[in-house]
Amino acid sequence: MTTTHASTPPATRRRVHGLLAEFHDPASLMHAAEKVRDAGYRWWDCHTPFAVHGLDQAMGVQRTILPILVFGAGLTGTSIGFILQAFTNSSSLSLWALVWVTGYPFLISGKPLLSLPAFIPVIFELTVLLSALGAVGLMLLLNGLPWLSHPLLANKRFLRATDDRFFIVIESRDPRFFRSRTEEFLKSLGAKVVEAVEA
Amino acid sequence: MAHAVNMTQSPPAAVSGKGLMTRARTMQLVGCAFLLVGAFLGWRGGDNFLMKAWMQGWLFAVTLSLGALFFITIQHMVRAGWSVVVRRPAEALAGNLQWLWLGFIPFVVLWLQGRLDVLFPWANLEHLAQVDAAEAHTIAKKSAFLNVPFFMIRAAIYLTVWALLARFFVSNSAAQDNDGRIERTLRMAKWSGPALILFGLTTTFAAFDWIMSLNPLWFSTMFGVYFFAACCAGGFSTIALLCMRVQDQGYLKGVITAEHYQDLGKLLFGFGIVFWAYIAFSQYMLIWYGNIPEETTWFMARQIGQWRLVSVALLFGHFILPFLFLISRWTKRWRGTFLFGVVWMLVFHWVDLTYLIQPVIPHDLAQFATYDEVQAAYAHEYAPIFNPVLLTFSFGFLLLTLGGALSRLTRTGLLCRNDPRLAESLRFENY
């Protein structure tokens, strides 16, 4: 089973999603990933049955900017929480339509209308809520998710990515992708099998 | 990584570090000298102030060690792997609880002299009745709990429990260095549950007894938790500080890494900063909202004169600024910034203790009609933040704590070298 389908032209000409290279152990995958990284490919990924520590560095994956975005989401929650309460409890303003809008200024147990301690629980909750929703939502967004389907999932060989095989996939949209040259390159990295994945 | 793995094959045996031992002894001697100087300076300031300053200095040391004891216990409780390389410094710090009971002796002396009321108004109700009859009347109803013999018995219980818990974890861990028996790890994990319950009860009641009962009219069920959060802020900071101190001497290089500092930082952030603020605010908001005179006076005493500044400084210095500073990943991983963060937290933990212990609730609050009138009448209330007696006591106790921890470290070795999870800890990485 070490034949390469990529070298034989497919019966019907279909677009190629990318090249799939199979490895049998994490160490060889790691070394191959370092070479792919150094070759300057950008649209590629590794698929392993379990988390391989150090693979991020081997692939040259940058740290995510997600934390900064989540911090922003949290600050948004803080501001909304404060503005919402400060406005509804204790202030009024003229909207763009020149309508004078007033909130509900209730006097509760003699406290000032604008009393921060009473607002803090809501501010806190909104901060947590927007941070949490922002973390999940922005994570999906940054990953380009959700996808209804992915070309790799139609590939029989790729099924073993959840079992005992390790894969590198270089996508055809990568500017350095040339089918024959990339295939030779992947083989030279010690891939047991290299095959084309149909789009 | 390769360097770290080598450490498992040839772990540093009981460190012969003369530099570390000399340093530890010097710190202990200077610490004792500071206590003597503090006592000398404070002698003429009146017994009340002297004892309050002593109380704060001593509790500063106690809270740091209690934080470390909690750290060790929780690591065993959850069978944590990452923390093995930083557990020995924490054990050395918690080990101080075996001698810190000595700091309670001045209170025993006061008790034997029958003068415990220089500090605790409830200790002499007849005297209190002359100052404030109404307060004495209310406090008399609390005398089933707030009476001198029971107070002393409880103090003996807390101090004994802490010393025994510290001894249990420290000695088992040290013994494992030599015999490598895995049963010791299992035994410590098994007893960590009961230990945490004991820890929780004793710290809560110690906070009630030693700090809250300074103003016996006031009460807050949240107070014990607040004290516990304060212990975490001080204790976790000091653990990190000790690790850095040891590494400065050239030990444990490549063993304790940025990964471990980051996780210590996360714990400090979670317990010492955010949880502390959460509890402090919860306590404040309920009392502010309820607006009952016997509860609000405690906060009033902290909002008059200079105490107002201290309260605001605490809000920013113990929560807002360190929250923004330590929330980032890199500030916890880079040595310079993390060192700044833990020293900052240690300083503000001390300010927190000042805020808890030093203010005095004025007896004449009832004669004022409004908040602003009280503010005006007590505009010049003095907050002894920069008081030399307080500073010398606190600094002396800090030196004794750090010196005690360092000398214990040199005696027991710097690493739990036969801990079954040592390899996991050496390999540890954050993702």
mmCIF file of N, CA and C in Angstrom, chain B residues 60-110:
data_model
loop_
_atom_site.group_PDB
_atom_site.id
_atom_site.type_symbol
_atom_site.label_atom_id
_atom_site.label_comp_id
_atom_site.label_asym_id
_atom_site.label_seq_id
_atom_site.Cartn_x
_atom_site.Cartn_y
_atom_site.Cartn_z
ATOM 1 N N PHE B 60 1.402 39.191 59.821
ATOM 2 C CA PHE B 60 2.016 39.258 58.494
ATOM 3 C C PHE B 60 2.772 37.961 58.238
ATOM 4 N N ALA B 61 3.618 37.570 59.186
ATOM 5 C CA ALA B 61 4.370 36.316 59.043
ATOM 6 C C ALA B 61 3.431 35.116 59.004
ATOM 7 N N VAL B 62 2.429 35.118 59.881
ATOM 8 C CA VAL B 62 1.522 33.971 59.962
ATOM 9 C C VAL B 62 0.752 33.799 58.653
ATOM 10 N N THR B 63 0.262 34.910 58.085
ATOM 11 C CA THR B 63 -0.532 34.782 56.864
ATOM 12 C C THR B 63 0.313 34.264 55.704
ATOM 13 N N LEU B 64 1.572 34.707 55.616
ATOM 14 C CA LEU B 64 2.424 34.207 54.540
ATOM 15 C C LEU B 64 2.580 32.698 54.656
ATOM 16 N N SER B 65 2.833 32.232 55.891
ATOM 17 C CA SER B 65 3.047 30.796 56.086
ATOM 18 C C SER B 65 1.751 30.022 55.900
ATOM 19 N N LEU B 66 0.623 30.607 56.311
ATOM 20 C CA LEU B 66 -0.660 29.930 56.120
ATOM 21 C C LEU B 66 -0.976 29.797 54.638
ATOM 22 N N GLY B 67 -0.653 30.836 53.864
ATOM 23 C CA GLY B 67 -0.856 30.755 52.419
ATOM 24 C C GLY B 67 -0.057 29.603 51.833
ATOM 25 N N ALA B 68 1.174 29.449 52.307
ATOM 26 C CA ALA B 68 2.019 28.364 51.815
ATOM 27 C C ALA B 68 1.450 27.006 52.239
ATOM 28 N N LEU B 69 0.940 26.920 53.480
ATOM 29 C CA LEU B 69 0.350 25.661 53.949
ATOM 30 C C LEU B 69 -0.851 25.291 53.085
ATOM 31 N N PHE B 70 -1.665 26.296 52.761
ATOM 32 C CA PHE B 70 -2.814 26.042 51.899
ATOM 33 C C PHE B 70 -2.351 25.562 50.525
ATOM 34 N N PHE B 71 -1.302 26.192 50.024
ATOM 35 C CA PHE B 71 -0.767 25.810 48.714
ATOM 36 C C PHE B 71 -0.376 24.324 48.687
ATOM 37 N N ILE B 72 0.394 23.909 49.697
ATOM 38 C CA ILE B 72 0.832 22.514 49.749
ATOM 39 C C ILE B 72 -0.368 21.584 49.822
ATOM 40 N N THR B 73 -1.303 21.918 50.726
ATOM 41 C CA THR B 73 -2.451 21.041 50.955
ATOM 42 C C THR B 73 -3.267 20.869 49.676
ATOM 43 N N ILE B 74 -3.472 21.972 48.971
ATOM 44 C CA ILE B 74 -4.305 21.894 47.773
ATOM 45 C C ILE B 74 -3.580 21.121 46.674
ATOM 46 N N GLN B 75 -2.250 21.205 46.624
ATOM 47 C CA GLN B 75 -1.503 20.428 45.627
ATOM 48 C C GLN B 75 -1.668 18.935 45.876
ATOM 49 N N HIS B 76 -1.628 18.545 47.159
ATOM 50 C CA HIS B 76 -1.825 17.123 47.471
ATOM 51 C C HIS B 76 -3.261 16.708 47.218
ATOM 52 N N MET B 77 -4.167 17.626 47.534
ATOM 53 C CA MET B 77 -5.590 17.342 47.373
ATOM 54 C C MET B 77 -5.911 16.972 45.930
ATOM 55 N N VAL B 78 -5.408 17.748 44.985
ATOM 56 C CA VAL B 78 -5.724 17.507 43.575
ATOM 57 C C VAL B 78 -4.647 16.659 42.899
ATOM 58 N N ARG B 79 -3.678 16.191 43.687
ATOM 59 C CA ARG B 79 -2.577 15.376 43.164
ATOM 60 C C ARG B 79 -1.922 16.054 41.973
ATOM 61 N N ALA B 80 -1.537 17.300 42.180
ATOM 62 C CA ALA B 80 -0.984 18.094 41.081
ATOM 63 C C ALA B 80 0.414 17.623 40.724
ATOM 64 N N GLY B 81 0.694 17.593 39.437
ATOM 65 C CA GLY B 81 2.018 17.207 38.976
ATOM 66 C C GLY B 81 2.928 18.395 38.741
ATOM 67 N N TRP B 82 2.350 19.489 38.262
ATOM 68 C CA TRP B 82 3.198 20.613 37.831
ATOM 69 C C TRP B 82 3.994 21.216 38.968
ATOM 70 N N SER B 83 3.433 21.132 40.204
ATOM 71 C CA SER B 83 3.946 21.972 41.282
ATOM 72 C C SER B 83 5.054 21.328 42.101
ATOM 73 N N VAL B 84 5.491 20.106 41.741
ATOM 74 C CA VAL B 84 6.446 19.414 42.617
ATOM 75 C C VAL B 84 7.726 20.224 42.805
ATOM 76 N N VAL B 85 8.214 20.876 41.747
ATOM 77 C CA VAL B 85 9.487 21.597 41.892
ATOM 78 C C VAL B 85 9.365 22.859 42.743
ATOM 79 N N VAL B 86 8.152 23.410 42.871
ATOM 80 C CA VAL B 86 8.020 24.593 43.722
ATOM 81 C C VAL B 86 7.445 24.237 45.096
ATOM 82 N N ARG B 87 7.172 22.940 45.324
ATOM 83 C CA ARG B 87 6.547 22.575 46.591
ATOM 84 C C ARG B 87 7.517 22.680 47.750
ATOM 85 N N ARG B 88 8.789 22.377 47.507
ATOM 86 C CA ARG B 88 9.746 22.437 48.615
ATOM 87 C C ARG B 88 9.903 23.850 49.173
ATOM 88 N N PRO B 89 10.074 24.871 48.325
ATOM 89 C CA PRO B 89 10.068 26.231 48.888
ATOM 90 C C PRO B 89 8.784 26.545 49.660
ATOM 91 N N ALA B 90 7.643 26.066 49.142
ATOM 92 C CA ALA B 90 6.391 26.308 49.859
ATOM 93 C C ALA B 90 6.401 25.598 51.206
ATOM 94 N N GLU B 91 6.941 24.359 51.230
ATOM 95 C CA GLU B 91 7.012 23.618 52.496
ATOM 96 C C GLU B 91 7.923 24.333 53.491
ATOM 97 N N ALA B 92 9.041 24.857 52.952
ATOM 98 C CA ALA B 92 9.961 25.570 53.846
ATOM 99 C C ALA B 92 9.272 26.777 54.478
ATOM 100 N N LEU B 93 8.438 27.440 53.675
ATOM 101 C CA LEU B 93 7.718 28.611 54.185
ATOM 102 C C LEU B 93 6.664 28.197 55.207
ATOM 103 N N ALA B 94 5.892 27.150 54.871
ATOM 104 C CA ALA B 94 4.849 26.689 55.787
ATOM 105 C C ALA B 94 5.465 26.146 57.072
ATOM 106 N N GLY B 95 6.684 25.629 56.982
ATOM 107 C CA GLY B 95 7.355 25.076 58.158
ATOM 108 C C GLY B 95 7.523 26.103 59.260
ATOM 109 N N ASN B 96 7.487 27.382 58.898
ATOM 110 C CA ASN B 96 7.592 28.445 59.905
ATOM 111 C C ASN B 96 6.500 28.346 60.959
ATOM 112 N N LEU B 97 5.372 27.727 60.572
ATOM 113 C CA LEU B 97 4.268 27.626 61.528
ATOM 114 C C LEU B 97 4.663 26.797 62.745
ATOM 115 N N GLN B 98 5.783 26.063 62.628
ATOM 116 C CA GLN B 98 6.218 25.276 63.781
ATOM 117 C C GLN B 98 6.819 26.140 64.879
ATOM 118 N N TRP B 99 7.275 27.342 64.529
ATOM 119 C CA TRP B 99 7.788 28.230 65.594
ATOM 120 C C TRP B 99 7.012 29.529 65.724
ATOM 121 N N LEU B 100 6.149 29.828 64.743
ATOM 122 C CA LEU B 100 5.480 31.139 64.779
ATOM 123 C C LEU B 100 4.551 31.301 65.979
ATOM 124 N N TRP B 101 4.160 30.178 66.637
ATOM 125 C CA TRP B 101 3.316 30.304 67.835
ATOM 126 C C TRP B 101 4.015 31.128 68.911
ATOM 127 N N LEU B 102 5.358 31.195 68.831
ATOM 128 C CA LEU B 102 6.093 31.995 69.816
ATOM 129 C C LEU B 102 5.627 33.450 69.805
ATOM 130 N N GLY B 103 5.189 33.917 68.612
ATOM 131 C CA GLY B 103 4.738 35.299 68.503
ATOM 132 C C GLY B 103 3.486 35.580 69.300
ATOM 133 N N PHE B 104 2.819 34.526 69.775
ATOM 134 C CA PHE B 104 1.596 34.721 70.561
ATOM 135 C C PHE B 104 1.910 34.960 72.038
ATOM 136 N N ILE B 105 3.162 34.716 72.428
ATOM 137 C CA ILE B 105 3.538 34.803 73.845
ATOM 138 C C ILE B 105 3.197 36.157 74.476
ATOM 139 N N PRO B 106 3.462 37.293 73.767
ATOM 140 C CA PRO B 106 3.092 38.577 74.381
ATOM 141 C C PRO B 106 1.624 38.645 74.792
ATOM 142 N N PHE B 107 0.746 37.983 74.036
ATOM 143 C CA PHE B 107 -0.673 38.001 74.391
ATOM 144 C C PHE B 107 -0.919 37.159 75.636
ATOM 145 N N VAL B 108 -0.157 36.062 75.750
ATOM 146 C CA VAL B 108 -0.273 35.241 76.951
ATOM 147 C C VAL B 108 0.190 36.036 78.169
ATOM 148 N N VAL B 109 1.278 36.808 77.976
ATOM 149 C CA VAL B 109 1.783 37.633 79.068
ATOM 150 C C VAL B 109 0.714 38.636 79.502
ATOM 151 N N LEU B 110 0.087 39.278 78.501
ATOM 152 C CA LEU B 110 -0.993 40.227 78.813
ATOM 153 C C LEU B 110 -2.108 39.537 79.586
#
